[in-house]
């Protein structure tokens, strides 16, 4: 069922809804939009999984258009404004795909209770124009429609509507989608509402103007001053607790609710600065704030107040220990808090220099997840590469690193894996670790105890060739007749160990401008690991455009063994365990010519 109304006006940051639009009624029957896929087929948006050599640790890789993921049983739900795909977690095969009606974008979504709930809108560019919306519920395991209603509570406020933009992720727990309940004809948030994911029915509302709990009252939901969502209310939930940050007469307050009934359980005043992020994991609630942050337990008791990463924090809980990371200046601290005593067990910067080009700063964890008694932290070299180093996926290899963190001691065991990307989502299912990588997902086999295999271990630093010796002086003179570009080497390190030879060489002209750069992106301890990583880099180079696959850049046979890229400007090549990148800024000397010389030299040095 679709609804069509005049786009609401905005006053004071709140959404004004037409009264007739608040109540939804079931349609005569949901229109089937999901397409179940036989095991042997793959939709246009998802290629067949790639199964690399087992010794790399990568079980499968698959490409899928998505800006967010959720694990529901053994199905990974991958959502994007153009549709949703259900992926079998153990094999990487697509089970089903849902595409919105023509002209609609998915603007918000959530998965809980075995259901994926979607809100779709025409996303009109004109704020005063009419717009249509539709909300549906899909069975997560099969993609089959369960309900189709005009459930306006699932729509985000209008300042989040962006045609073609990534959809908002809602909060959910216990089979309920917990959303801010906006006013009708007023300029404030009334409270929270709970939408049953299996039926689409509005099961409960919790008005804030009537709420008085623990001496706290006169509350209104506040918006987080966040660099990603500057005005979205801070709401988070799991199956045990739903939490929201509110502005009450007593100041900033965290209020805890039963996600199934909406009954308020407790209210805890906050000290410190403006809340920016709210995270719920297991029995811990993290409030990231400007200045000291706060950790509460599921009963609303403050267990920690102190220095926590204020920018883009992530948290995972193992037993009674919460491990928190984030982006906070140059060190991107990693902190563990004992949830029983509230004591800081340890605090330290995380390891740095995982990639030769990442030598000037540390990069934070993009995701944390608990596996057995350990925390696995997912980070990409791209997260910390200084901007002037040209950390661009189509030119530089960016291997993903997963750290095994001992929550009791803070000991870190890094494991580079042969996939590339800048993902944020990581989750364990059975003996697999699933993570966002490049333009899709990858699955890594975990060893007993929640550890990772050796994966993409680099060769020892002395096995990295000299980038300035891969194009000889006579070849340079032949390429630029009458000119003598000067090679300028750049030193680096890998996994904290210095590389004795320059890993990057820039050939500069007389005026100091760079004509060509040759970079050793990675030298793997195992050539098959390099093959997997290079394939991942090629896949990432194509990018994601809605539901259609932009084709991978073709291989360039003129270079030699294996290479892809734009022949005139940039080429990535592999010679045995070594992966190199060539970039040309001089159209008279195309990158493919330099790449051919680099490949020949690597072969002559034994890199095959």
Short mmCIF file of N, CA and C in Angstrom, two decimals, residues 536-603:
data_model
loop_
_atom_site.label_atom_id
_atom_site.label_comp_id
_atom_site.label_asym_id
_atom_site.label_seq_id
_atom_site.Cartn_x
_atom_site.Cartn_y
_atom_site.Cartn_z
N UNK A 536 40.99 -9.05 -5.24
CA UNK A 536 40.11 -8.20 -4.45
C UNK A 536 40.29 -6.74 -4.83
N UNK A 537 41.53 -6.30 -5.06
CA UNK A 537 41.78 -4.92 -5.46
C UNK A 537 41.16 -4.61 -6.81
N UNK A 538 41.21 -5.56 -7.72
CA UNK A 538 40.61 -5.34 -9.03
C UNK A 538 39.10 -5.22 -8.92
N UNK A 539 38.50 -6.05 -8.07
CA UNK A 539 37.07 -5.97 -7.86
C UNK A 539 36.68 -4.62 -7.28
N UNK A 540 37.46 -4.14 -6.31
CA UNK A 540 37.17 -2.86 -5.68
C UNK A 540 37.29 -1.72 -6.69
N UNK A 541 38.15 -1.87 -7.67
CA UNK A 541 38.38 -0.78 -8.61
C UNK A 541 37.14 -0.44 -9.42
N UNK A 542 36.22 -1.42 -9.56
CA UNK A 542 35.04 -1.19 -10.39
C UNK A 542 34.01 -0.33 -9.68
N UNK A 543 33.99 -0.38 -8.35
CA UNK A 543 33.01 0.40 -7.60
C UNK A 543 31.63 -0.20 -7.68
N UNK A 544 30.67 0.46 -7.04
CA UNK A 544 29.29 -0.02 -7.01
C UNK A 544 28.38 1.09 -7.52
N UNK A 545 27.54 0.79 -8.48
CA UNK A 545 26.58 1.76 -9.00
C UNK A 545 25.20 1.12 -8.92
N UNK A 546 24.42 1.53 -7.96
CA UNK A 546 23.08 1.01 -7.77
C UNK A 546 23.08 -0.52 -7.87
N UNK A 547 22.18 -1.05 -8.70
CA UNK A 547 22.08 -2.50 -8.82
C UNK A 547 22.80 -3.05 -10.03
N UNK A 548 23.38 -2.20 -10.82
CA UNK A 548 24.10 -2.71 -11.98
C UNK A 548 25.57 -2.76 -11.67
N UNK A 549 26.24 -3.77 -12.17
CA UNK A 549 27.66 -3.90 -11.94
C UNK A 549 28.42 -3.04 -12.94
N UNK A 550 29.24 -2.15 -12.45
CA UNK A 550 30.17 -1.52 -13.38
C UNK A 550 31.26 -2.55 -13.64
N UNK A 551 31.64 -2.74 -14.88
CA UNK A 551 32.55 -3.85 -15.19
C UNK A 551 33.93 -3.65 -14.57
N UNK A 552 34.54 -4.77 -14.22
CA UNK A 552 35.91 -4.70 -13.74
C UNK A 552 36.81 -4.20 -14.87
N UNK A 553 37.85 -3.49 -14.47
CA UNK A 553 38.80 -3.04 -15.48
C UNK A 553 39.43 -4.26 -16.13
N UNK A 554 39.57 -4.26 -17.46
CA UNK A 554 40.09 -5.45 -18.15
C UNK A 554 41.56 -5.68 -17.79
N UNK A 555 41.93 -6.95 -17.85
CA UNK A 555 43.35 -7.27 -17.68
C UNK A 555 44.13 -6.76 -18.89
N UNK A 556 45.36 -6.40 -18.65
CA UNK A 556 46.21 -5.79 -19.69
C UNK A 556 47.31 -6.77 -20.07
N UNK A 557 47.11 -7.58 -21.10
CA UNK A 557 48.10 -8.61 -21.45
C UNK A 557 49.45 -8.04 -21.86
N UNK A 558 49.47 -6.79 -22.34
CA UNK A 558 50.74 -6.21 -22.79
C UNK A 558 51.72 -6.01 -21.64
N UNK A 559 51.21 -5.95 -20.41
CA UNK A 559 52.09 -5.73 -19.26
C UNK A 559 52.87 -6.97 -18.92
N UNK A 560 52.21 -8.13 -18.96
CA UNK A 560 52.90 -9.35 -18.57
C UNK A 560 51.96 -10.29 -17.86
N UNK A 561 52.40 -10.83 -16.73
CA UNK A 561 51.67 -11.89 -16.04
C UNK A 561 50.24 -11.53 -15.72
N UNK A 562 50.02 -10.42 -15.00
CA UNK A 562 48.68 -10.06 -14.53
C UNK A 562 48.69 -8.57 -14.21
N UNK A 563 47.77 -7.81 -14.80
CA UNK A 563 47.71 -6.38 -14.55
C UNK A 563 46.35 -5.86 -14.98
N UNK A 564 45.92 -4.79 -14.31
CA UNK A 564 44.68 -4.12 -14.70
C UNK A 564 44.86 -2.63 -14.46
N UNK A 565 43.94 -1.84 -14.99
CA UNK A 565 43.96 -0.41 -14.75
C UNK A 565 43.69 0.37 -16.01
N UNK A 566 43.92 1.65 -15.93
CA UNK A 566 43.78 2.56 -17.06
C UNK A 566 45.16 2.70 -17.71
N UNK A 567 45.35 2.19 -18.92
CA UNK A 567 46.70 2.13 -19.49
C UNK A 567 47.44 3.46 -19.50
N UNK A 568 46.74 4.55 -19.70
CA UNK A 568 47.43 5.83 -19.81
C UNK A 568 47.89 6.38 -18.47
N UNK A 569 47.14 6.10 -17.40
CA UNK A 569 47.42 6.81 -16.13
C UNK A 569 47.80 5.93 -14.96
N UNK A 570 47.16 4.76 -14.78
CA UNK A 570 47.49 3.96 -13.60
C UNK A 570 47.27 2.47 -13.87
N UNK A 571 48.20 1.69 -13.39
CA UNK A 571 48.17 0.24 -13.60
C UNK A 571 48.57 -0.45 -12.30
N UNK A 572 47.84 -1.48 -11.93
CA UNK A 572 48.22 -2.37 -10.83
C UNK A 572 48.64 -3.69 -11.43
N UNK A 573 49.78 -4.22 -11.01
CA UNK A 573 50.31 -5.45 -11.58
C UNK A 573 50.73 -6.40 -10.47
N UNK A 574 50.76 -7.69 -10.81
CA UNK A 574 51.24 -8.71 -9.89
C UNK A 574 52.27 -9.57 -10.58
N UNK A 575 53.39 -9.79 -9.91
CA UNK A 575 54.44 -10.68 -10.38
C UNK A 575 54.77 -11.63 -9.23
N UNK A 576 54.20 -12.83 -9.26
CA UNK A 576 54.39 -13.76 -8.16
C UNK A 576 53.84 -13.18 -6.87
N UNK A 577 54.66 -13.07 -5.82
CA UNK A 577 54.16 -12.56 -4.54
C UNK A 577 54.11 -11.04 -4.47
N UNK A 578 54.66 -10.35 -5.47
CA UNK A 578 54.76 -8.89 -5.41
C UNK A 578 53.62 -8.23 -6.19
N UNK A 579 53.07 -7.19 -5.59
CA UNK A 579 52.05 -6.38 -6.24
C UNK A 579 52.57 -4.95 -6.28
N UNK A 580 52.55 -4.35 -7.46
CA UNK A 580 53.09 -3.01 -7.64
C UNK A 580 52.07 -2.13 -8.34
N UNK A 581 52.26 -0.83 -8.21
CA UNK A 581 51.38 0.15 -8.82
C UNK A 581 52.23 1.17 -9.58
N UNK A 582 51.77 1.52 -10.74
CA UNK A 582 52.45 2.52 -11.56
C UNK A 582 51.45 3.62 -11.88
N UNK A 583 51.87 4.85 -11.68
CA UNK A 583 51.02 5.98 -12.05
C UNK A 583 51.83 6.96 -12.88
N UNK A 584 51.22 7.44 -13.97
CA UNK A 584 51.89 8.37 -14.86
C UNK A 584 51.12 9.68 -14.93
N UNK A 585 51.85 10.77 -14.81
CA UNK A 585 51.27 12.10 -14.97
C UNK A 585 51.68 12.74 -16.30
N UNK A 586 52.44 11.99 -17.12
CA UNK A 586 52.93 12.48 -18.40
C UNK A 586 52.28 11.65 -19.51
N UNK A 587 51.36 12.25 -20.26
CA UNK A 587 50.62 11.48 -21.26
C UNK A 587 51.54 10.96 -22.36
N UNK A 588 52.75 11.54 -22.47
CA UNK A 588 53.69 11.05 -23.47
C UNK A 588 54.28 9.70 -23.07
N UNK A 589 54.20 9.36 -21.79
CA UNK A 589 54.74 8.09 -21.29
C UNK A 589 53.62 7.37 -20.55
N UNK A 590 52.82 6.56 -21.21
CA UNK A 590 51.68 5.91 -20.56
C UNK A 590 52.12 4.95 -19.47
N UNK A 591 51.27 4.80 -18.47
CA UNK A 591 51.58 3.94 -17.34
C UNK A 591 51.79 2.49 -17.76
N UNK A 592 51.08 2.05 -18.82
CA UNK A 592 51.22 0.66 -19.24
C UNK A 592 52.64 0.36 -19.69
N UNK A 593 53.35 1.34 -20.27
CA UNK A 593 54.74 1.12 -20.70
C UNK A 593 55.65 0.95 -19.49
N UNK A 594 55.46 1.79 -18.48
CA UNK A 594 56.27 1.66 -17.26
C UNK A 594 55.95 0.33 -16.58
N UNK A 595 54.66 -0.04 -16.53
CA UNK A 595 54.26 -1.28 -15.88
C UNK A 595 54.89 -2.49 -16.55
N UNK A 596 55.02 -2.44 -17.87
CA UNK A 596 55.65 -3.56 -18.58
C UNK A 596 57.12 -3.70 -18.18
N UNK A 597 57.82 -2.56 -18.06
CA UNK A 597 59.22 -2.60 -17.65
C UNK A 597 59.36 -3.09 -16.21
N UNK A 598 58.45 -2.64 -15.34
CA UNK A 598 58.50 -3.07 -13.94
C UNK A 598 58.28 -4.57 -13.83
N UNK A 599 57.32 -5.10 -14.61
CA UNK A 599 57.05 -6.54 -14.58
C UNK A 599 58.27 -7.33 -15.05
N UNK A 600 58.89 -6.90 -16.13
CA UNK A 600 60.08 -7.60 -16.64
C UNK A 600 61.18 -7.62 -15.59
N UNK A 601 61.37 -6.50 -14.91
CA UNK A 601 62.43 -6.42 -13.91
C UNK A 601 62.12 -7.30 -12.70
N UNK A 602 60.87 -7.32 -12.28
CA UNK A 602 60.49 -8.18 -11.16
C UNK A 602 60.71 -9.64 -11.51
N UNK A 603 60.35 -10.04 -12.74
CA UNK A 603 60.59 -11.41 -13.16
C UNK A 603 62.09 -11.72 -13.14
#
